């Protein structure tokens, strides 16, 4: 092969490389459309260490319902509801299903590049100003940086009443095309490191030093102007004022899901017809803010336990048949008790009984475990007078809600 041929081949390869590089160039930005609604499902798996010894492992399921209520010059106004639920090993409620933990409302603005404007009173979202884009065309390998911060709810763990802010600088790299669930998307990495010695704050204890690391890969839909998914590895260490060290290590994954409008009245009517056809006793169906509630009155358990009596499983098999007709909707199973015993005992029993129903439905493949949440109310929401046996019977119930979002 002569020098000219080598030169020509080299030039062709160079042109192909340039063409390929240009084919993957992107201008990343958010596209906000008033009226758009979507859901985000996020799963966090973490190990929690106290003083360098493993204390427990947990899975945290976050369901986020978002609506863009307005848009002005590329800035979108968002309203969001964040529901968190958890299951842990080594704890009383370490079963199959996820136990409801908290619900947060949030209102914020976000511009085309990702910069957020949000009040300090909001706990969610935790990670803010990520991603933030540079506003220019990017080629694979291009890098940029932007300020961001995390906002944490430390009320239960540390007694800190206000949202707790942890700042960082995020470093980005455009990776080119990557696959998520068999589809190619432009993707970029996000990495940040934390090392801070914060000032004391009011609480039982407070962090004297915080160190951490977070590494994401984000998959972006250019037409939608939104991330379709992300994956994360993280580690956070808190050295506390009482001498303890608490460390969180784990991974997270999230994806955006469509949120079609729910015709609640029609679905409720259809379910009532199914219940009449199947002749299921003591069941009430009603439209609620969250979706459609199926109220199973007088579901029977062994006394003071979460062990269902044998005949109740047949009733749940019929309810499962109905739930399978709405596979695109997640469900919440809530337990209620009559007014007997202690408040703590009632709350625990209601959670355990709801979990028993949820776990049975999961075992029948009605939903996968990440699409069912369990919540206990104890005797906080009676539907009848607890002074009569009939009223107490009605109050001992389980409600299954087909969720709109």
Tab-separated table of C-alpha atoms in Angstrom:
chain	number	residue	atom	x	y	z
A	1	UNK	CA	0.000	0.000	0.000
A	2	UNK	CA	1.539	3.323	-1.067
A	3	UNK	CA	1.708	6.511	0.989
A	4	UNK	CA	-1.078	8.171	-0.999
A	5	UNK	CA	-3.480	5.277	-0.326
A	6	UNK	CA	-2.591	5.349	3.371
A	7	UNK	CA	-3.171	9.115	3.401
A	8	UNK	CA	-6.568	8.705	1.699
A	9	UNK	CA	-7.663	5.962	4.111
A	10	UNK	CA	-6.551	8.055	7.069
A	11	UNK	CA	-8.522	11.020	5.724
A	12	UNK	CA	-11.633	8.860	5.217
A	13	UNK	CA	-11.380	7.492	8.777
A	14	UNK	CA	-10.948	11.000	10.138
A	15	UNK	CA	-13.995	12.229	8.212
A	16	UNK	CA	-16.042	9.265	9.473
A	17	UNK	CA	-15.008	10.036	13.044
A	18	UNK	CA	-15.951	13.693	12.634
A	19	UNK	CA	-19.277	12.761	11.026
A	20	UNK	CA	-20.011	10.283	13.798
A	21	UNK	CA	-19.086	12.855	16.419
A	22	UNK	CA	-21.362	15.441	14.851
A	23	UNK	CA	-24.213	12.935	14.644
A	24	UNK	CA	-24.276	12.710	18.425
A	25	UNK	CA	-23.995	16.429	19.207
A	26	UNK	CA	-26.898	17.775	21.226
A	27	UNK	CA	-28.265	20.924	22.806
A	28	UNK	CA	-29.826	19.739	26.051
A	29	UNK	CA	-32.718	21.713	27.519
A	30	UNK	CA	-36.003	21.195	29.348
A	31	UNK	CA	-39.240	21.598	27.405
A	32	UNK	CA	-42.095	22.619	29.679
A	33	UNK	CA	-45.680	22.316	28.427
A	34	UNK	CA	-48.533	23.573	30.590
A	35	UNK	CA	-50.920	20.725	31.386
A	36	UNK	CA	-48.351	17.944	31.036
A	37	UNK	CA	-48.550	15.302	33.754
A	38	UNK	CA	-46.147	12.476	34.449
A	39	UNK	CA	-45.031	10.082	37.157
A	40	UNK	CA	-41.554	9.202	38.332
A	41	UNK	CA	-40.871	5.887	40.038
A	42	UNK	CA	-37.627	5.793	41.999
A	43	UNK	CA	-36.082	2.885	43.909
A	44	UNK	CA	-33.244	3.370	46.399
A	45	UNK	CA	-31.357	0.435	47.890
A	46	UNK	CA	-29.053	1.302	50.762
A	47	UNK	CA	-27.064	-0.147	53.631
A	48	UNK	CA	-26.963	1.905	56.828
A	49	UNK	CA	-23.883	1.742	59.030
A	50	UNK	CA	-23.678	3.136	62.562
A	51	UNK	CA	-20.141	3.553	63.889
A	52	UNK	CA	-18.897	1.521	60.901
A	53	UNK	CA	-21.077	-1.503	61.683
A	54	UNK	CA	-23.979	-2.519	59.455
A	55	UNK	CA	-27.214	-1.598	61.249
A	56	UNK	CA	-29.786	-2.501	58.582
A	57	UNK	CA	-30.502	-2.553	54.865
A	58	UNK	CA	-33.433	-0.727	53.331
A	59	UNK	CA	-35.266	-0.231	50.068
A	60	UNK	CA	-36.987	3.123	49.629
A	61	UNK	CA	-39.678	3.488	46.987
A	62	UNK	CA	-40.537	7.006	45.834
A	63	UNK	CA	-43.648	7.713	43.769
A	64	UNK	CA	-43.695	11.225	42.377
A	65	UNK	CA	-46.696	12.744	40.597
A	66	UNK	CA	-45.865	15.940	38.687
A	67	UNK	CA	-48.065	18.427	36.870
A	68	UNK	CA	-46.798	21.446	34.932
A	69	UNK	CA	-49.408	24.037	35.828
A	70	UNK	CA	-47.980	26.881	33.773
A	71	UNK	CA	-45.184	27.963	31.420
A	72	UNK	CA	-43.762	31.405	30.696
A	73	UNK	CA	-40.776	32.086	28.427
A	74	UNK	CA	-39.413	28.551	28.907
A	75	UNK	CA	-39.900	28.518	32.687
A	76	UNK	CA	-42.249	25.799	33.913
A	77	UNK	CA	-44.277	25.956	37.131
A	78	UNK	CA	-44.432	22.509	38.690
A	79	UNK	CA	-46.676	21.045	41.366
A	80	UNK	CA	-45.585	17.678	42.678
A	81	UNK	CA	-46.545	15.121	45.309
A	82	UNK	CA	-43.777	12.867	46.631
A	83	UNK	CA	-44.812	9.649	48.375
A	84	UNK	CA	-42.080	7.656	50.092
A	85	UNK	CA	-42.366	4.094	51.367
A	86	UNK	CA	-39.793	1.695	52.751
A	87	UNK	CA	-39.062	-1.895	53.612
A	88	UNK	CA	-36.130	-2.873	55.782
A	89	UNK	CA	-34.359	-5.988	56.975
A	90	UNK	CA	-33.844	-6.398	60.689
A	91	UNK	CA	-36.949	-4.377	61.624
A	92	UNK	CA	-40.449	-5.287	62.774
A	93	UNK	CA	-42.011	-4.472	59.423
A	94	UNK	CA	-39.419	-6.132	57.211
A	95	UNK	CA	-41.926	-7.983	55.032
A	96	UNK	CA	-42.552	-8.239	51.313
A	97	UNK	CA	-44.501	-5.021	50.777
A	98	UNK	CA	-43.402	-1.411	51.142
A	99	UNK	CA	-44.641	0.496	54.190
A	100	UNK	CA	-45.803	4.082	53.649
A	101	UNK	CA	-43.454	6.577	55.288
A	102	UNK	CA	-44.226	10.194	54.348
A	103	UNK	CA	-45.920	12.365	51.779
A	104	UNK	CA	-44.588	15.736	50.668
A	105	UNK	CA	-46.090	18.514	48.544
A	106	UNK	CA	-43.802	20.732	46.501
A	107	UNK	CA	-44.114	23.754	44.214
A	108	UNK	CA	-41.167	24.969	42.151
A	109	UNK	CA	-40.118	26.646	38.920
A	110	UNK	CA	-37.495	25.329	36.506
A	111	UNK	CA	-36.072	27.104	33.473
A	112	UNK	CA	-34.924	25.582	30.188
A	113	UNK	CA	-31.393	24.962	31.474
A	114	UNK	CA	-32.561	23.272	34.677
A	115	UNK	CA	-32.118	26.051	37.237
A	116	UNK	CA	-34.758	25.712	39.949
A	117	UNK	CA	-36.540	28.340	42.047
A	118	UNK	CA	-38.107	26.796	45.159
A	119	UNK	CA	-38.996	27.917	48.669
A	120	UNK	CA	-36.789	26.850	51.573
A	121	UNK	CA	-39.812	25.309	53.308
A	122	UNK	CA	-40.024	22.407	50.838
A	123	UNK	CA	-38.267	19.108	51.558
A	124	UNK	CA	-38.626	17.678	48.069
A	125	UNK	CA	-37.031	17.139	45.628
A	126	UNK	CA	-33.885	16.112	47.523
A	127	UNK	CA	-31.391	16.853	44.712
A	128	UNK	CA	-31.802	20.307	43.160
A	129	UNK	CA	-30.299	22.050	40.152
A	130	UNK	CA	-29.326	18.682	38.686
A	131	UNK	CA	-29.042	18.538	35.795
A	132	UNK	CA	-28.149	22.094	34.806
A	133	UNK	CA	-27.071	22.530	31.171
A	134	UNK	CA	-24.550	24.993	29.684
A	135	UNK	CA	-26.833	26.275	26.903
A	136	UNK	CA	-24.557	25.313	24.010
A	137	UNK	CA	-24.089	22.446	21.565
A	138	UNK	CA	-22.341	19.499	23.188
A	139	UNK	CA	-20.303	16.721	21.606
A	140	UNK	CA	-19.435	13.416	23.260
A	141	UNK	CA	-16.681	13.955	25.795
A	142	UNK	CA	-17.597	17.603	26.447
A	143	UNK	CA	-17.647	18.597	30.109
A	144	UNK	CA	-19.259	21.327	32.171
A	145	UNK	CA	-19.954	22.131	35.837
A	146	UNK	CA	-22.740	23.822	37.822
A	147	UNK	CA	-23.726	24.463	41.433
A	148	UNK	CA	-26.329	22.220	43.044
A	149	UNK	CA	-27.472	21.140	46.483
A	150	UNK	CA	-29.294	18.415	48.377
A	151	UNK	CA	-32.148	19.137	50.792
A	152	UNK	CA	-32.807	16.557	53.519
A	153	UNK	CA	-35.584	15.803	56.000
A	154	UNK	CA	-33.779	15.158	59.327
A	155	UNK	CA	-36.816	15.584	61.601
A	156	UNK	CA	-37.076	11.928	62.580
A	157	UNK	CA	-33.403	10.981	62.539
A	158	UNK	CA	-31.773	14.063	64.109
A	159	UNK	CA	-34.639	16.228	65.378
A	160	UNK	CA	-33.758	19.041	62.952
A	161	UNK	CA	-37.073	20.690	62.121
A	162	UNK	CA	-36.150	22.671	58.994
A	163	UNK	CA	-35.062	21.247	55.611
A	164	UNK	CA	-31.277	20.735	55.780
A	165	UNK	CA	-29.216	22.038	52.847
A	166	UNK	CA	-25.962	20.426	51.629
A	167	UNK	CA	-24.253	22.290	48.726
A	168	UNK	CA	-22.007	20.794	46.050
A	169	UNK	CA	-20.555	21.409	42.579
A	170	UNK	CA	-21.775	18.904	39.988
A	171	UNK	CA	-19.454	17.861	37.159
A	172	UNK	CA	-20.985	16.667	33.890
A	173	UNK	CA	-19.716	14.719	30.877
A	174	UNK	CA	-21.702	14.081	27.677
A	175	UNK	CA	-21.322	10.349	27.015
A	176	UNK	CA	-22.978	10.125	23.599
A	177	UNK	CA	-25.598	7.479	22.928
A	178	UNK	CA	-26.449	4.892	25.601
A	179	UNK	CA	-29.166	2.265	25.904
A	180	UNK	CA	-31.956	2.268	28.485
A	181	UNK	CA	-34.288	-0.737	28.301
A	182	UNK	CA	-33.385	-1.398	24.677
A	183	UNK	CA	-33.771	2.180	23.409
A	184	UNK	CA	-30.920	4.540	22.505
A	185	UNK	CA	-30.825	7.907	24.265
A	186	UNK	CA	-28.205	10.641	24.542
A	187	UNK	CA	-26.723	10.261	28.004
A	188	UNK	CA	-24.480	12.187	30.343
A	189	UNK	CA	-22.789	11.522	33.662
A	190	UNK	CA	-23.212	13.650	36.775
A	191	UNK	CA	-20.713	13.405	39.617
A	192	UNK	CA	-20.298	15.422	42.766
A	193	UNK	CA	-18.300	15.173	45.968
A	194	UNK	CA	-19.225	16.587	49.371
A	195	UNK	CA	-16.868	17.681	52.144
A	196	UNK	CA	-18.242	20.224	54.569
A	197	UNK	CA	-18.023	21.157	58.246
A	198	UNK	CA	-21.425	22.772	58.816
A	199	UNK	CA	-22.377	25.092	61.648
A	200	UNK	CA	-24.487	23.669	64.529
A	201	UNK	CA	-28.266	23.782	64.112
A	202	UNK	CA	-31.131	23.241	66.537
A	203	UNK	CA	-31.876	19.548	67.011
A	204	UNK	CA	-31.184	16.527	69.183
A	205	UNK	CA	-27.915	16.109	67.309
A	206	UNK	CA	-26.414	17.773	64.247
A	207	UNK	CA	-23.739	16.939	61.667
A	208	UNK	CA	-20.252	18.189	62.549
A	209	UNK	CA	-18.836	16.904	59.258
A	210	UNK	CA	-20.463	15.568	56.084
A	211	UNK	CA	-18.601	13.694	53.372
A	212	UNK	CA	-20.096	12.005	50.371
A	213	UNK	CA	-20.033	11.066	46.722
A	214	UNK	CA	-22.706	10.624	44.087
A	215	UNK	CA	-22.293	9.336	40.524
A	216	UNK	CA	-25.209	9.334	38.054
A	217	UNK	CA	-25.861	8.377	34.470
A	218	UNK	CA	-28.851	10.268	33.039
A	219	UNK	CA	-30.720	9.160	29.894
A	220	UNK	CA	-32.342	12.096	28.081
A	221	UNK	CA	-35.267	12.304	25.662
A	222	UNK	CA	-34.535	15.306	23.429
A	223	UNK	CA	-38.061	15.528	21.955
A	224	UNK	CA	-39.718	15.301	25.356
A	225	UNK	CA	-37.157	17.659	26.926
A	226	UNK	CA	-36.919	15.491	30.018
A	227	UNK	CA	-34.853	12.717	31.542
A	228	UNK	CA	-36.427	9.322	30.924
A	229	UNK	CA	-34.308	7.561	33.547
A	230	UNK	CA	-31.210	7.718	35.690
A	231	UNK	CA	-28.938	5.382	37.629
A	232	UNK	CA	-26.914	6.388	40.685
A	233	UNK	CA	-24.259	5.086	43.073
A	234	UNK	CA	-23.882	7.046	46.321
A	235	UNK	CA	-22.165	7.194	49.705
A	236	UNK	CA	-22.858	9.722	52.475
A	237	UNK	CA	-21.173	9.881	55.899
A	238	UNK	CA	-22.416	12.045	58.783
A	239	UNK	CA	-20.162	12.598	61.794
A	240	UNK	CA	-22.595	13.705	64.480
A	241	UNK	CA	-22.343	15.957	67.523
A	242	UNK	CA	-23.040	13.014	69.867
A	243	UNK	CA	-19.965	11.142	68.613
A	244	UNK	CA	-21.770	8.694	66.331
A	245	UNK	CA	-20.987	8.176	62.665
A	246	UNK	CA	-23.850	7.251	60.337
A	247	UNK	CA	-23.074	6.121	56.807
A	248	UNK	CA	-25.414	5.434	53.892
A	249	UNK	CA	-24.157	3.391	50.935
A	250	UNK	CA	-26.218	2.301	48.018
A	251	UNK	CA	-27.674	2.715	44.582
A	252	UNK	CA	-30.745	4.306	43.044
A	253	UNK	CA	-32.659	4.016	39.812
A	254	UNK	CA	-35.572	6.061	38.502
A	255	UNK	CA	-37.673	6.302	35.360
A	256	UNK	CA	-40.453	8.521	34.093
A	257	UNK	CA	-43.840	6.943	33.408
A	258	UNK	CA	-46.860	8.151	31.494
A	259	UNK	CA	-49.748	9.380	33.618
A	260	UNK	CA	-52.939	9.018	31.552
A	261	UNK	CA	-56.073	10.688	32.838
A	262	UNK	CA	-58.281	8.444	34.964
A	263	UNK	CA	-62.044	8.334	34.364
A	264	UNK	CA	-62.839	7.736	38.022
A	265	UNK	CA	-66.627	7.674	37.763
A	266	UNK	CA	-66.640	5.136	34.932
A	267	UNK	CA	-64.086	2.865	36.608
A	268	UNK	CA	-65.926	3.011	39.933
A	269	UNK	CA	-69.189	2.080	38.180
A	270	UNK	CA	-67.515	-0.835	36.389
A	271	UNK	CA	-66.029	-2.138	39.643
A	272	UNK	CA	-69.411	-1.958	41.410
A	273	UNK	CA	-70.915	-4.036	38.606
A	274	UNK	CA	-68.087	-6.586	38.980
A	275	UNK	CA	-68.635	-6.800	42.737
A	276	UNK	CA	-72.373	-7.357	42.251
A	277	UNK	CA	-71.692	-9.987	39.580
A	278	UNK	CA	-69.183	-11.799	41.792
A	279	UNK	CA	-71.473	-11.413	44.818
A	280	UNK	CA	-68.699	-10.162	47.115
A	281	UNK	CA	-70.235	-9.166	50.495
A	282	UNK	CA	-69.471	-6.061	52.592
A	283	UNK	CA	-67.582	-4.149	49.904
A	284	UNK	CA	-68.011	-0.438	49.159
A	285	UNK	CA	-66.528	1.368	46.134
A	286	UNK	CA	-66.079	5.130	46.107
A	287	UNK	CA	-64.237	7.853	44.246
A	288	UNK	CA	-61.544	9.549	46.354
A	289	UNK	CA	-58.927	12.198	45.636
A	290	UNK	CA	-56.235	9.536	45.151
A	291	UNK	CA	-58.261	7.363	42.769
A	292	UNK	CA	-60.803	4.567	43.359
A	293	UNK	CA	-61.152	3.051	46.842
A	294	UNK	CA	-62.401	-0.517	47.371
A	295	UNK	CA	-63.413	-0.776	51.017
A	296	UNK	CA	-63.410	-4.332	52.398
A	297	UNK	CA	-65.464	-4.109	55.595
A	298	UNK	CA	-65.158	-6.763	58.254
A	299	UNK	CA	-62.195	-8.577	56.709
A	300	UNK	CA	-61.521	-11.203	59.331
A	301	UNK	CA	-58.253	-12.102	61.062
A	302	UNK	CA	-57.373	-14.190	64.068
A	303	UNK	CA	-57.842	-12.063	67.179
A	304	UNK	CA	-55.114	-9.412	67.625
A	305	UNK	CA	-53.040	-10.854	64.770
A	306	UNK	CA	-52.458	-10.278	61.062
A	307	UNK	CA	-53.300	-13.910	60.220
A	308	UNK	CA	-56.286	-13.971	57.868
A	309	UNK	CA	-59.018	-16.508	58.440
A	310	UNK	CA	-59.191	-19.082	55.601
A	311	UNK	CA	-62.376	-17.780	53.962
A	312	UNK	CA	-60.936	-14.292	53.463
A	313	UNK	CA	-58.482	-15.463	50.797
A	314	UNK	CA	-61.373	-16.422	48.513
A	315	UNK	CA	-62.713	-12.872	48.845
A	316	UNK	CA	-59.260	-11.473	47.981
A	317	UNK	CA	-59.050	-13.787	44.958
A	318	UNK	CA	-62.190	-12.116	43.613
A	319	UNK	CA	-60.809	-8.638	44.337
A	320	UNK	CA	-57.577	-9.665	42.587
A	321	UNK	CA	-59.584	-10.529	39.478
A	322	UNK	CA	-60.923	-6.965	39.441
A	323	UNK	CA	-57.560	-5.314	40.088
A	324	UNK	CA	-55.986	-7.205	37.192
A	325	UNK	CA	-58.248	-5.255	34.833
A	326	UNK	CA	-56.338	-2.045	35.620
A	327	UNK	CA	-52.694	-3.123	35.327
A	328	UNK	CA	-51.364	0.356	34.521
A	329	UNK	CA	-52.369	1.729	37.952
A	330	UNK	CA	-50.436	1.277	41.196
A	331	UNK	CA	-52.336	0.395	44.368
A	332	UNK	CA	-52.226	1.339	48.038
A	333	UNK	CA	-53.494	-1.009	50.768
A	334	UNK	CA	-54.560	0.736	53.974
A	335	UNK	CA	-55.469	-0.962	57.259
A	336	UNK	CA	-57.953	0.325	59.886
A	337	UNK	CA	-58.908	-0.957	63.332
A	338	UNK	CA	-61.706	-0.453	65.832
A	339	UNK	CA	-61.076	1.649	68.943
A	340	UNK	CA	-59.563	-0.977	71.247
A	341	UNK	CA	-56.201	-1.308	72.974
A	342	UNK	CA	-53.468	1.328	72.790
A	343	UNK	CA	-52.897	3.828	69.986
A	344	UNK	CA	-49.493	2.283	69.210
A	345	UNK	CA	-50.947	-1.219	69.228
A	346	UNK	CA	-53.772	-0.197	66.897
A	347	UNK	CA	-51.369	1.481	64.489
A	348	UNK	CA	-49.051	-1.522	64.371
A	349	UNK	CA	-51.915	-3.983	63.946
A	350	UNK	CA	-53.460	-1.946	61.115
A	351	UNK	CA	-50.114	-1.851	59.286
A	352	UNK	CA	-49.542	-5.564	59.756
A	353	UNK	CA	-53.008	-6.483	58.511
A	354	UNK	CA	-52.699	-4.212	55.482
A	355	UNK	CA	-49.312	-5.783	54.763
A	356	UNK	CA	-50.848	-9.267	54.961
A	357	UNK	CA	-53.438	-8.312	52.320
A	358	UNK	CA	-50.833	-6.584	50.140
A	359	UNK	CA	-48.436	-9.524	50.324
A	360	UNK	CA	-51.226	-11.900	49.333
A	361	UNK	CA	-52.119	-9.778	46.292
A	362	UNK	CA	-48.446	-9.638	45.317
A	363	UNK	CA	-48.239	-13.428	45.622
A	364	UNK	CA	-51.176	-13.662	43.169
A	365	UNK	CA	-49.246	-11.471	40.669
A	366	UNK	CA	-51.811	-8.675	40.878
A	367	UNK	CA	-48.916	-6.181	40.974
A	368	UNK	CA	-45.177	-6.364	41.388
A	369	UNK	CA	-43.877	-5.401	44.809
A	370	UNK	CA	-42.663	-1.976	43.666
A	371	UNK	CA	-46.205	-1.018	42.654
A	372	UNK	CA	-47.903	-1.654	46.005
A	373	UNK	CA	-47.699	0.540	49.102
A	374	UNK	CA	-48.982	-0.321	52.569
A	375	UNK	CA	-50.279	2.170	55.129
A	376	UNK	CA	-51.774	1.779	58.611
A	377	UNK	CA	-54.197	4.275	60.163
A	378	UNK	CA	-55.092	2.511	63.404
A	379	UNK	CA	-58.457	3.874	64.604
A	380	UNK	CA	-57.864	7.394	63.208
A	381	UNK	CA	-60.465	7.155	60.406
A	382	UNK	CA	-63.614	5.412	61.705
A	383	UNK	CA	-66.595	4.987	59.382
A	384	UNK	CA	-68.979	3.945	62.168
A	385	UNK	CA	-69.566	4.342	65.926
A	386	UNK	CA	-67.092	2.311	67.976
A	387	UNK	CA	-69.608	2.070	70.837
A	388	UNK	CA	-71.529	-0.678	69.055
A	389	UNK	CA	-70.360	-4.110	67.949
A	390	UNK	CA	-71.690	-3.411	64.455
A	391	UNK	CA	-69.733	-0.159	64.287
A	392	UNK	CA	-66.531	-1.825	65.462
A	393	UNK	CA	-67.029	-4.540	62.852
A	394	UNK	CA	-67.255	-1.928	60.082
A	395	UNK	CA	-64.211	-0.074	61.362
A	396	UNK	CA	-62.069	-3.220	61.185
A	397	UNK	CA	-61.478	-2.898	57.463
A	398	UNK	CA	-58.918	-2.818	54.706
A	399	UNK	CA	-59.115	-0.310	51.839
A	400	UNK	CA	-57.470	-0.977	48.487
A	401	UNK	CA	-57.040	2.188	46.431
A	402	UNK	CA	-56.358	2.102	42.699
A	403	UNK	CA	-54.161	5.177	42.401
A	404	UNK	CA	-54.600	7.813	39.726
A	405	UNK	CA	-50.915	8.831	39.984
